[in-house]
Amino acid sequence: MVFGLTGPPADEVFREIRAAQVSSVFRQMPIALAVNTVNAALTAIVLQRLAGVILPFGWLCGVVLVTAGRLVLWLRYRRASPSEKDDPQWPLLATGGSLLAGLCWGLGGPVLFPILPVLGQMFLTIVIGGMCTGAVVTSASHLPTILAFLLSASLPVAILFFCQGTLTGSALGAMVLVFVAALALAAVHFNRFLADTTRLRIELSRANLRLQAEIAERQATEAALRQAQKLEVIGQLTGGIAHDFNNLLTIVNGNLTLAMERIGENSAGVPLLRGALQAAERGGALIHRLLAFARKQRLDPKPVNLSHLVAGIEDLIRRTLGDRIGLAIASDPDLSPARVDANQLELAILNLTINARDAMSGGGSLRIELQNSRTGDRSPPELSPGDYVVVSISDTGTGMDEETLARAFEPFFTTKELGIGSGLGLPMVQGFAAQSGGAVRIRSELGGGTTVELWLPQADEPPLKTPVPSAACSPSR
């Protein structure tokens, strides 16, 4: 029973309060054992002198044995782990040890009173009263423990006085009971105070944890909002620049085409014009990626069988990976179609394939999995509830640390050497997924590889015939 709590306490709170009470008892136990042993030894010496027999020393041996047992119990508790200290056996053991210690003093009356003069009887009674008072200080935190000592130490002496059949004996017995009742009441009040204090401490600790969690959540939300605002500004700026640049390239492409037609195929300037035209086409591909990041590209979403789509570009993926990287493709047998722009999805998969290849410079393996899924604990939080098709691409490469993973979707951020990567690959994939009504989720561990999950909305209607893979635009790296 735990005093000081209104209503039935929750199991967890009850366990914490009980553990705190028992811990307080064991924390005070070395002092209690030392006082118990010293007082018992002094009492035995005095009683032996008064009685003239060695029986008090026999009683002392019993006290020492019980004290030794409680010392072993204290050592076991001290060495126990925090989880082991929550075991319900400890309150029972503490109460049992206190009961035996009290009986040693209480049964000392029936054993020693017959051989003691009145002075010795009064001396033993006063010592027992003092031991009961001291026990309130060391054991009142756990009510069963202190009550076990008070009752077992006092009741035998009180009964002994009542059995004398004299007015003095009855008065002494009544005094013992009143004194013990007062001590028990004080122990109850102290126990209630400790229980309330412990409960308030637990509530304060939990409130602090909730506050810390709310602060961390707010900071994370503010950071995500700042990141979203930054990306929105960058996206607007990128989209505007891409549109203006595209207008300029349209003029350049048109003029280059007209120039090639006018000078003829045999002119010495044709190779130069072709080189300029190819550069303009590469600029167009870059614009396409910028628009994908800015989520302003024009998509043509249709029901697509992703198993057929991935099978159609499998050869291209294998050539991209090279001979030192193995490829495995797995798909749900009842995979649902996804509503997506097939050409842009091919480009996104190739981008992720190139990133995986670059992370496995020493060789490795790449696994592409296609499966149906629903929103839940493992889905990106920004997704709307519903059914999705997940394209999961896992590699055995170098992986990313937490700092790199946090910046993976930042535009123009790359860990590759200057001139090798544009830093638009993952932002383009994220922009494509968001524009398609899906999302991207990355799981990575430094030295443990990376998994990129592309969540795409399922289509309600059957898939159309998968188009031939397009290579009009080279993937971004």
Tab-separated table of C-alpha atoms in Angstrom:
chain	number	residue	atom	x	y	z
A	1	MET	CA	0.000	0.000	0.000
A	2	VAL	CA	1.311	3.497	-0.865
A	3	PHE	CA	0.044	6.422	1.208
A	4	GLY	CA	-0.196	9.959	-0.084
A	5	LEU	CA	-1.813	9.207	-3.454
A	6	THR	CA	-5.436	9.997	-4.239
A	7	GLY	CA	-7.189	7.327	-6.266
A	8	PRO	CA	-5.615	4.174	-7.619
A	9	PRO	CA	-2.122	5.089	-8.942
A	10	ALA	CA	-0.968	4.054	-12.352
A	11	ASP	CA	1.149	0.905	-12.280
A	12	GLU	CA	4.243	2.713	-13.446
A	13	VAL	CA	3.931	5.481	-10.848
A	14	PHE	CA	3.215	2.909	-8.139
A	15	ARG	CA	6.352	0.963	-9.058
A	16	GLU	CA	8.497	4.093	-9.040
A	17	ILE	CA	7.203	5.197	-5.627
A	18	ARG	CA	7.625	1.720	-4.159
A	19	ALA	CA	11.142	1.508	-5.581
A	20	ALA	CA	11.999	4.893	-4.036
A	21	GLN	CA	10.622	3.791	-0.651
A	22	VAL	CA	12.539	0.515	-0.658
A	23	SER	CA	15.679	2.283	-1.857
A	24	SER	CA	15.439	4.659	1.106
A	25	VAL	CA	15.166	1.699	3.511
A	26	PHE	CA	18.239	-0.010	2.068
A	27	ARG	CA	20.150	3.275	1.980
A	28	GLN	CA	19.636	3.651	5.761
A	29	MET	CA	20.155	-0.043	6.508
A	30	PRO	CA	23.928	0.075	7.295
A	31	ILE	CA	23.252	2.654	10.012
A	32	ALA	CA	20.358	0.604	11.386
A	33	LEU	CA	22.455	-2.585	11.439
A	34	ALA	CA	25.357	-0.875	13.195
A	35	VAL	CA	23.099	0.690	15.849
A	36	ASN	CA	21.247	-2.601	16.314
A	37	THR	CA	24.470	-4.567	16.874
A	38	VAL	CA	26.076	-2.039	19.229
A	39	ASN	CA	22.937	-1.572	21.339
A	40	ALA	CA	22.361	-5.332	21.529
A	41	ALA	CA	25.950	-5.877	22.688
A	42	LEU	CA	25.731	-3.170	25.372
A	43	THR	CA	22.328	-4.468	26.493
A	44	ALA	CA	23.670	-8.037	26.787
A	45	ILE	CA	26.607	-6.850	28.898
A	46	VAL	CA	24.356	-4.896	31.279
A	47	LEU	CA	21.787	-7.700	31.571
A	48	GLN	CA	24.482	-10.313	32.183
A	49	ARG	CA	25.808	-8.241	35.076
A	50	LEU	CA	22.310	-7.849	36.524
A	51	ALA	CA	21.247	-11.494	36.010
A	52	GLY	CA	24.574	-13.147	36.724
A	53	VAL	CA	24.064	-15.718	33.929
A	54	ILE	CA	25.283	-15.950	30.304
A	55	LEU	CA	21.810	-16.255	28.765
A	56	PRO	CA	21.871	-12.600	27.555
A	57	PHE	CA	24.895	-13.476	25.402
A	58	GLY	CA	22.912	-16.311	23.809
A	59	TRP	CA	20.234	-13.756	22.949
A	60	LEU	CA	22.983	-11.515	21.544
A	61	CYS	CA	24.113	-14.321	19.234
A	62	GLY	CA	20.599	-14.493	17.785
A	63	VAL	CA	20.617	-10.736	17.176
A	64	VAL	CA	24.018	-10.947	15.466
A	65	LEU	CA	22.864	-13.785	13.181
A	66	VAL	CA	19.797	-11.830	12.046
A	67	THR	CA	21.937	-8.719	11.548
A	68	ALA	CA	24.395	-10.719	9.427
A	69	GLY	CA	21.541	-11.981	7.261
A	70	ARG	CA	20.260	-8.433	6.744
A	71	LEU	CA	23.790	-7.324	5.872
A	72	VAL	CA	23.970	-9.968	3.130
A	73	LEU	CA	20.590	-8.760	1.879
A	74	TRP	CA	21.867	-5.172	1.782
A	75	LEU	CA	24.952	-6.234	-0.202
A	76	ARG	CA	22.770	-8.069	-2.745
A	77	TYR	CA	20.575	-5.012	-3.198
A	78	ARG	CA	23.574	-2.737	-3.560
A	79	ARG	CA	25.023	-4.900	-6.345
A	80	ALA	CA	21.706	-5.292	-8.180
A	81	SER	CA	21.144	-3.434	-11.434
A	82	PRO	CA	18.458	-0.706	-11.622
A	83	SER	CA	16.091	-3.080	-13.405
A	84	GLU	CA	16.704	-5.812	-10.803
A	85	LYS	CA	15.945	-3.349	-7.997
A	86	ASP	CA	12.427	-2.997	-9.409
A	87	ASP	CA	11.778	-6.657	-8.586
A	88	PRO	CA	8.841	-6.965	-6.133
A	89	GLN	CA	10.895	-9.361	-3.980
A	90	TRP	CA	12.887	-6.492	-2.423
A	91	PRO	CA	9.971	-4.968	-0.454
A	92	LEU	CA	9.120	-8.443	0.865
A	93	LEU	CA	12.725	-9.158	1.824
A	94	ALA	CA	13.102	-5.777	3.521
A	95	THR	CA	9.898	-6.349	5.493
A	96	GLY	CA	10.929	-9.892	6.412
A	97	GLY	CA	14.336	-8.766	7.659
A	98	SER	CA	12.749	-6.010	9.735
A	99	LEU	CA	10.277	-8.520	11.203
A	100	LEU	CA	13.084	-10.853	12.311
A	101	ALA	CA	15.058	-7.970	13.810
A	102	GLY	CA	12.007	-6.826	15.770
A	103	LEU	CA	11.317	-10.356	17.001
A	104	CYS	CA	14.868	-10.584	18.352
A	105	TRP	CA	14.121	-7.627	20.619
A	106	GLY	CA	10.492	-8.499	21.332
A	107	LEU	CA	11.168	-12.145	22.240
A	108	GLY	CA	14.008	-10.973	24.450
A	109	GLY	CA	11.317	-10.063	26.987
A	110	PRO	CA	9.805	-13.552	27.464
A	111	VAL	CA	13.289	-15.104	27.358
A	112	LEU	CA	15.117	-12.711	29.686
A	113	PHE	CA	12.421	-11.293	31.999
A	114	PRO	CA	12.280	-14.431	34.214
A	115	ILE	CA	15.990	-14.129	35.096
A	116	LEU	CA	16.083	-10.350	35.431
A	117	PRO	CA	15.357	-8.153	38.408
A	118	VAL	CA	12.821	-5.348	38.033
A	119	LEU	CA	15.624	-2.928	37.183
A	120	GLY	CA	16.786	-5.203	34.361
A	121	GLN	CA	13.233	-5.549	33.028
A	122	MET	CA	12.773	-1.765	32.967
A	123	PHE	CA	16.161	-1.339	31.330
A	124	LEU	CA	15.321	-3.830	28.548
A	125	THR	CA	11.908	-2.192	28.017
A	126	ILE	CA	13.473	1.262	27.672
A	127	VAL	CA	16.057	-0.070	25.197
A	128	ILE	CA	13.318	-1.697	23.091
A	129	GLY	CA	11.425	1.614	23.091
A	130	GLY	CA	14.551	3.411	21.937
A	131	MET	CA	15.110	0.872	19.161
A	132	CYS	CA	11.521	1.378	17.986
A	133	THR	CA	12.016	5.142	17.935
A	134	GLY	CA	15.220	4.803	15.941
A	135	ALA	CA	13.544	2.420	13.506
A	136	VAL	CA	11.013	5.124	12.617
A	137	VAL	CA	13.870	7.336	11.452
A	138	THR	CA	15.549	4.667	9.305
A	139	SER	CA	12.603	2.622	8.002
A	140	ALA	CA	9.446	4.760	7.955
A	141	SER	CA	9.832	5.412	4.220
A	142	HIS	CA	8.410	1.908	3.612
A	143	LEU	CA	5.387	1.428	5.859
A	144	PRO	CA	5.289	-2.410	5.927
A	145	THR	CA	8.951	-2.493	6.989
A	146	ILE	CA	8.552	-0.123	9.939
A	147	LEU	CA	5.250	-1.641	11.089
A	148	ALA	CA	6.789	-5.117	11.032
A	149	PHE	CA	9.561	-3.959	13.380
A	150	LEU	CA	7.328	-1.934	15.706
A	151	LEU	CA	4.751	-4.672	16.207
A	152	SER	CA	7.182	-7.584	16.521
A	153	ALA	CA	9.407	-5.689	18.976
A	154	SER	CA	6.687	-4.224	21.210
A	155	LEU	CA	3.732	-6.615	21.306
A	156	PRO	CA	5.552	-9.497	23.081
A	157	VAL	CA	6.708	-7.096	25.823
A	158	ALA	CA	3.247	-5.521	26.174
A	159	ILE	CA	1.622	-8.958	26.407
A	160	LEU	CA	4.205	-9.974	29.001
A	161	PHE	CA	3.310	-6.975	31.186
A	162	PHE	CA	-0.423	-7.646	30.862
A	163	CYS	CA	0.143	-11.297	31.846
A	164	GLN	CA	1.639	-10.229	35.198
A	165	GLY	CA	-1.920	-9.575	36.417
A	166	THR	CA	-0.947	-6.504	38.434
A	167	LEU	CA	-2.043	-2.905	38.117
A	168	THR	CA	1.533	-1.840	37.486
A	169	GLY	CA	2.011	-4.498	34.819
A	170	SER	CA	-1.235	-3.539	33.072
A	171	ALA	CA	-0.275	0.145	33.167
A	172	LEU	CA	3.142	-0.636	31.711
A	173	GLY	CA	1.560	-2.782	28.985
A	174	ALA	CA	-0.864	0.019	28.106
A	175	MET	CA	1.999	2.535	28.007
A	176	VAL	CA	3.901	0.314	25.600
A	177	LEU	CA	0.888	0.067	23.294
A	178	VAL	CA	0.229	3.836	23.398
A	179	PHE	CA	3.886	4.558	22.708
A	180	VAL	CA	3.978	2.150	19.751
A	181	ALA	CA	0.700	3.554	18.397
A	182	ALA	CA	2.178	7.061	18.492
A	183	LEU	CA	5.293	5.850	16.679
A	184	ALA	CA	3.167	4.050	14.079
A	185	LEU	CA	1.102	7.201	13.484
A	186	ALA	CA	4.280	9.239	13.058
A	187	ALA	CA	5.572	6.615	10.620
A	188	VAL	CA	2.336	6.831	8.599
A	189	HIS	CA	2.621	10.619	8.347
A	190	PHE	CA	6.282	10.405	7.350
A	191	ASN	CA	5.500	7.724	4.774
A	192	ARG	CA	2.695	9.846	3.311
A	193	PHE	CA	5.018	12.838	3.087
A	194	LEU	CA	7.698	10.793	1.326
A	195	ALA	CA	5.144	9.319	-1.100
A	196	ASP	CA	3.837	12.791	-1.984
A	197	THR	CA	7.362	14.082	-2.439
A	198	THR	CA	8.275	11.149	-4.658
A	199	ARG	CA	5.103	11.540	-6.709
A	200	LEU	CA	5.782	15.245	-7.231
A	201	ARG	CA	9.368	14.477	-8.212
A	202	ILE	CA	8.151	11.917	-10.767
A	203	GLU	CA	5.601	14.369	-12.163
A	204	LEU	CA	8.240	17.089	-12.377
A	205	SER	CA	10.649	14.747	-14.126
A	206	ARG	CA	7.994	13.721	-16.639
A	207	ALA	CA	6.983	17.339	-17.181
A	208	ASN	CA	10.618	18.196	-17.886
A	209	LEU	CA	10.853	15.323	-20.363
A	210	ARG	CA	7.667	16.452	-22.090
A	211	LEU	CA	8.964	20.016	-22.197
A	212	GLN	CA	12.281	18.892	-23.663
A	213	ALA	CA	10.461	16.796	-26.261
A	214	GLU	CA	8.198	19.721	-27.162
A	215	ILE	CA	11.193	22.053	-27.434
A	216	ALA	CA	13.034	19.554	-29.642
A	217	GLU	CA	9.925	19.060	-31.783
A	218	ARG	CA	9.453	22.809	-32.116
A	219	GLN	CA	13.093	23.311	-33.056
A	220	ALA	CA	12.839	20.532	-35.644
A	221	THR	CA	9.642	22.063	-37.034
A	222	GLU	CA	11.232	25.499	-37.222
A	223	ALA	CA	14.304	24.046	-38.942
A	224	ALA	CA	12.103	22.180	-41.421
A	225	LEU	CA	10.107	25.357	-42.071
A	226	ARG	CA	13.270	27.380	-42.664
A	227	GLN	CA	14.558	24.670	-44.992
A	228	ALA	CA	11.247	24.572	-46.862
A	229	GLN	CA	11.221	28.352	-47.201
A	230	LYS	CA	14.808	28.331	-48.431
A	231	LEU	CA	14.094	25.614	-50.962
A	232	GLU	CA	10.949	27.436	-52.083
A	233	VAL	CA	12.938	30.616	-52.728
A	234	ILE	CA	15.668	28.662	-54.515
A	235	GLY	CA	13.021	26.808	-56.520
A	236	GLN	CA	11.336	30.030	-57.613
A	237	LEU	CA	14.672	31.568	-58.556
A	238	THR	CA	15.785	28.410	-60.356
A	239	GLY	CA	12.507	28.118	-62.253
A	240	GLY	CA	12.672	31.716	-63.420
A	241	ILE	CA	16.276	31.419	-64.552
A	242	ALA	CA	15.564	28.111	-66.294
A	243	HIS	CA	12.666	29.584	-68.252
A	244	ASP	CA	14.695	32.604	-69.352
A	245	PHE	CA	17.670	30.418	-70.215
A	246	ASN	CA	15.404	28.076	-72.155
A	247	ASN	CA	14.148	30.989	-74.256
A	248	LEU	CA	17.727	31.939	-75.080
A	249	LEU	CA	18.629	28.349	-75.960
A	250	THR	CA	15.602	28.109	-78.234
A	251	ILE	CA	16.956	31.028	-80.241
A	252	VAL	CA	20.479	29.565	-80.237
A	253	ASN	CA	19.242	26.137	-81.376
A	254	GLY	CA	17.137	27.679	-84.130
A	255	ASN	CA	19.960	29.825	-85.437
A	256	LEU	CA	22.442	26.943	-85.340
A	257	THR	CA	20.020	24.721	-87.258
A	258	LEU	CA	19.446	27.429	-89.882
A	259	ALA	CA	23.179	28.032	-90.191
A	260	MET	CA	23.853	24.324	-90.819
A	261	GLU	CA	21.167	24.249	-93.508
A	262	ARG	CA	22.581	27.296	-95.302
A	263	ILE	CA	26.276	26.382	-95.358
A	264	GLY	CA	25.679	22.848	-96.612
A	265	GLU	CA	26.845	19.457	-95.388
A	266	ASN	CA	30.268	19.706	-97.027
A	267	SER	CA	31.259	22.968	-95.413
A	268	ALA	CA	34.236	23.011	-93.065
A	269	GLY	CA	32.150	24.808	-90.464
A	270	VAL	CA	29.622	21.974	-90.041
A	271	PRO	CA	31.612	20.126	-87.301
A	272	LEU	CA	31.878	23.364	-85.350
A	273	LEU	CA	28.171	24.021	-85.652
A	274	ARG	CA	27.370	20.441	-84.609
A	275	GLY	CA	29.537	20.822	-81.530
A	276	ALA	CA	27.758	24.039	-80.639
A	277	LEU	CA	24.372	22.375	-81.195
A	278	GLN	CA	25.327	19.446	-78.937
A	279	ALA	CA	26.404	21.893	-76.238
A	280	ALA	CA	23.056	23.654	-76.561
A	281	GLU	CA	21.266	20.312	-76.211
A	282	ARG	CA	23.241	19.590	-73.045
A	283	GLY	CA	22.173	22.996	-71.804
A	284	GLY	CA	18.594	21.982	-72.534
A	285	ALA	CA	19.077	18.833	-70.461
A	286	LEU	CA	20.372	20.964	-67.587
A	287	ILE	CA	17.307	23.200	-67.875
A	288	HIS	CA	15.136	20.084	-67.709
A	289	ARG	CA	16.789	19.091	-64.434
A	290	LEU	CA	16.444	22.598	-63.029
A	291	LEU	CA	12.739	22.583	-63.851
A	292	ALA	CA	12.408	19.175	-62.225
A	293	PHE	CA	13.941	20.557	-59.041
A	294	ALA	CA	11.706	23.632	-59.211
A	295	ARG	CA	8.699	21.287	-59.768
A	296	LYS	CA	7.680	23.227	-62.862
A	297	GLN	CA	8.338	20.630	-65.519
A	298	ARG	CA	5.410	19.309	-67.509
A	299	LEU	CA	4.583	15.741	-66.584
A	300	ASP	CA	2.413	13.253	-68.418
A	301	PRO	CA	1.289	10.865	-65.640
A	302	LYS	CA	-0.335	7.647	-66.803
A	303	PRO	CA	-0.890	4.179	-65.303
A	304	VAL	CA	2.453	2.384	-65.648
A	305	ASN	CA	3.505	-1.189	-64.911
A	306	LEU	CA	6.743	-0.539	-63.031
A	307	SER	CA	7.955	-4.128	-63.406
A	308	HIS	CA	7.857	-3.769	-67.195
A	309	LEU	CA	9.403	-0.299	-67.017
A	310	VAL	CA	12.380	-1.455	-64.932
A	311	ALA	CA	12.812	-4.544	-67.113
A	312	GLY	CA	12.911	-2.261	-70.155
A	313	ILE	CA	15.865	-0.257	-68.813
A	314	GLU	CA	17.642	-3.171	-67.107
A	315	ASP	CA	20.318	-3.370	-69.819
A	316	LEU	CA	20.944	0.366	-69.541
A	317	ILE	CA	21.242	0.061	-65.759
A	318	ARG	CA	23.718	-2.814	-66.072
A	319	ARG	CA	25.869	-0.832	-68.523
A	320	THR	CA	25.752	2.125	-66.154
A	321	LEU	CA	26.856	0.009	-63.185
A	322	GLY	CA	29.673	-1.808	-64.978
A	323	ASP	CA	31.054	-5.291	-64.450
A	324	ARG	CA	32.112	-4.876	-60.805
A	325	ILE	CA	28.635	-4.140	-59.468
A	326	GLY	CA	25.953	-6.816	-59.374
A	327	LEU	CA	22.298	-6.053	-60.007
A	328	ALA	CA	19.264	-7.763	-58.469
A	329	ILE	CA	15.653	-6.852	-59.244
A	330	ALA	CA	12.684	-8.068	-57.182
A	331	SER	CA	9.016	-7.253	-57.627
A	332	ASP	CA	5.751	-8.136	-55.902
A	333	PRO	CA	3.874	-10.673	-58.037
A	334	ASP	CA	0.682	-8.616	-57.679
A	335	LEU	CA	2.347	-5.213	-58.057
A	336	SER	CA	-0.179	-2.463	-58.700
A	337	PRO	CA	0.336	0.082	-61.485
A	338	ALA	CA	1.561	3.550	-60.542
A	339	ARG	CA	0.301	6.839	-61.935
A	340	VAL	CA	3.522	8.467	-63.074
A	341	ASP	CA	5.369	9.972	-66.025
A	342	ALA	CA	7.283	6.941	-67.342
A	343	ASN	CA	10.118	8.903	-68.986
A	344	GLN	CA	10.766	10.995	-65.881
A	345	LEU	CA	10.671	7.894	-63.678
A	346	GLU	CA	13.285	6.230	-65.896
A	347	LEU	CA	15.461	9.317	-65.535
A	348	ALA	CA	14.998	9.302	-61.743
A	349	ILE	CA	15.946	5.610	-61.501
A	350	LEU	CA	19.037	6.202	-63.640
A	351	ASN	CA	20.041	9.139	-61.435
A	352	LEU	CA	19.759	6.974	-58.326
A	353	THR	CA	21.665	4.190	-60.100
A	354	ILE	CA	24.531	6.548	-60.934
A	355	ASN	CA	24.670	7.797	-57.329
A	356	ALA	CA	24.805	4.197	-56.105
A	357	ARG	CA	27.507	3.315	-58.634
A	358	ASP	CA	29.665	6.268	-57.556
A	359	ALA	CA	29.305	5.169	-53.912
A	360	MET	CA	30.644	1.678	-54.788
A	361	SER	CA	33.937	2.542	-56.477
A	362	GLY	CA	35.409	-0.736	-55.253
A	363	GLY	CA	32.476	-2.819	-56.454
A	364	GLY	CA	29.398	-4.085	-54.701
A	365	SER	CA	25.763	-4.872	-55.386
A	366	LEU	CA	22.631	-2.914	-56.219
A	367	ARG	CA	19.118	-4.135	-55.461
A	368	ILE	CA	15.931	-2.689	-56.939
A	369	GLU	CA	12.694	-3.724	-55.216
A	370	LEU	CA	9.165	-2.919	-56.324
A	371	GLN	CA	6.360	-3.407	-53.833
A	372	ASN	CA	2.914	-2.213	-52.842
A	373	SER	CA	2.626	-0.284	-49.597
A	374	ARG	CA	0.333	1.928	-47.558
A	375	THR	CA	1.104	5.009	-45.545
A	376	GLY	CA	2.169	4.200	-42.000
A	377	ASP	CA	5.114	4.417	-39.627
A	378	ARG	CA	7.709	3.663	-42.318
A	379	SER	CA	6.323	6.035	-44.954
A	380	PRO	CA	7.485	9.639	-45.493
A	381	PRO	CA	5.465	11.926	-43.201
A	382	GLU	CA	4.515	14.338	-45.991
A	383	LEU	CA	2.509	11.697	-47.871
A	384	SER	CA	-1.273	11.796	-47.951
A	385	PRO	CA	-2.928	8.632	-46.602
A	386	GLY	CA	-3.448	6.027	-49.276
A	387	ASP	CA	-1.926	3.258	-51.391
A	388	TYR	CA	1.466	3.623	-53.044
A	389	VAL	CA	3.979	1.715	-55.125
A	390	VAL	CA	7.482	1.872	-53.662
A	391	VAL	CA	10.615	1.734	-55.820
A	392	SER	CA	13.443	0.875	-53.414
A	393	ILE	CA	17.063	1.132	-54.603
A	394	SER	CA	19.672	-0.203	-52.155
A	395	ASP	CA	23.440	-0.248	-52.528
A	396	THR	CA	26.345	-1.597	-50.483
A	397	GLY	CA	28.408	1.549	-50.859
A	398	THR	CA	30.050	3.945	-48.446
A	399	GLY	CA	26.797	5.333	-47.082
A	400	MET	CA	26.309	8.774	-45.570
A	401	ASP	CA	26.795	10.252	-42.121
A	402	GLU	CA	23.990	12.183	-40.425
A	403	GLU	CA	25.233	15.582	-41.588
A	404	THR	CA	25.455	14.509	-45.236
A	405	LEU	CA	22.092	12.746	-45.034
A	406	ALA	CA	20.457	15.912	-43.697
A	407	ARG	CA	21.708	17.866	-46.733
A	408	ALA	CA	21.091	15.192	-49.360
A	409	PHE	CA	18.183	17.043	-50.975
A	410	GLU	CA	19.832	20.472	-50.986
A	411	PRO	CA	20.264	21.734	-54.559
A	412	PHE	CA	23.862	21.871	-55.803
A	413	PHE	CA	25.119	20.021	-52.715
A	414	THR	CA	27.433	17.174	-53.702
A	415	THR	CA	30.189	15.133	-52.088
A	416	LYS	CA	31.797	14.414	-55.451
A	417	GLU	CA	34.796	16.173	-56.900
A	418	LEU	CA	34.398	19.482	-58.686
A	419	GLY	CA	33.150	18.975	-62.217
A	420	ILE	CA	31.890	15.423	-61.621
A	421	GLY	CA	28.536	16.022	-59.944
A	422	SER	CA	26.061	18.873	-60.337
A	423	GLY	CA	24.282	18.307	-57.019
A	424	LEU	CA	20.900	18.189	-58.771
A	425	GLY	CA	20.333	14.427	-58.958
A	426	LEU	CA	18.510	13.872	-55.656
A	427	PRO	CA	16.737	17.272	-55.703
A	428	MET	CA	15.464	16.392	-59.184
A	429	VAL	CA	14.200	13.021	-57.936
A	430	GLN	CA	12.549	14.691	-54.942
A	431	GLY	CA	10.933	17.335	-57.143
A	432	PHE	CA	9.655	14.698	-59.565
A	433	ALA	CA	8.245	12.578	-56.729
A	434	ALA	CA	6.508	15.536	-55.085
A	435	GLN	CA	5.065	16.720	-58.397
A	436	SER	CA	3.781	13.174	-58.984
A	437	GLY	CA	1.982	13.122	-55.630
A	438	GLY	CA	4.605	10.968	-53.908
A	439	ALA	CA	7.747	11.416	-51.829
A	440	VAL	CA	11.310	10.197	-51.340
A	441	ARG	CA	12.761	8.586	-48.216
A	442	ILE	CA	16.469	7.895	-47.660
A	443	ARG	CA	17.986	5.522	-45.113
A	444	SER	CA	21.763	5.448	-44.879
A	445	GLU	CA	24.537	4.547	-42.486
A	446	LEU	CA	28.164	5.463	-42.872
A	447	GLY	CA	29.895	2.333	-44.119
A	448	GLY	CA	26.584	0.461	-44.314
A	449	GLY	CA	25.187	1.481	-47.679
A	450	THR	CA	22.182	3.552	-48.696
A	451	THR	CA	18.546	2.819	-49.507
A	452	VAL	CA	16.421	5.316	-51.429
A	453	GLU	CA	12.668	4.706	-51.467
A	454	LEU	CA	10.610	6.400	-54.163
A	455	TRP	CA	6.934	6.402	-53.111
A	456	LEU	CA	4.553	6.827	-56.060
A	457	PRO	CA	0.732	6.867	-55.975
A	458	GLN	CA	-1.052	3.754	-57.168
A	459	ALA	CA	-3.274	4.015	-60.255
A	460	ASP	CA	-6.888	2.918	-60.187
A	461	GLU	CA	-7.021	1.928	-63.857
A	462	PRO	CA	-4.961	-0.785	-65.610
A	463	PRO	CA	-1.526	0.186	-66.966
A	464	LEU	CA	-0.885	1.254	-70.519
A	465	LYS	CA	1.754	-0.351	-72.673
A	466	THR	CA	5.147	0.687	-71.326
A	467	PRO	CA	6.907	3.058	-73.728
A	468	VAL	CA	10.363	2.417	-75.058
A	469	PRO	CA	12.953	3.836	-72.641
A	470	SER	CA	14.001	7.318	-73.576
A	471	ALA	CA	17.588	8.523	-73.524
A	472	ALA	CA	16.889	12.011	-74.718
A	473	CYS	CA	18.273	13.516	-71.539
A	474	SER	CA	21.323	12.272	-69.732
A	475	PRO	CA	20.776	11.768	-66.018
A	476	SER	CA	22.121	14.237	-63.532
A	477	ARG	CA	24.801	13.147	-61.166
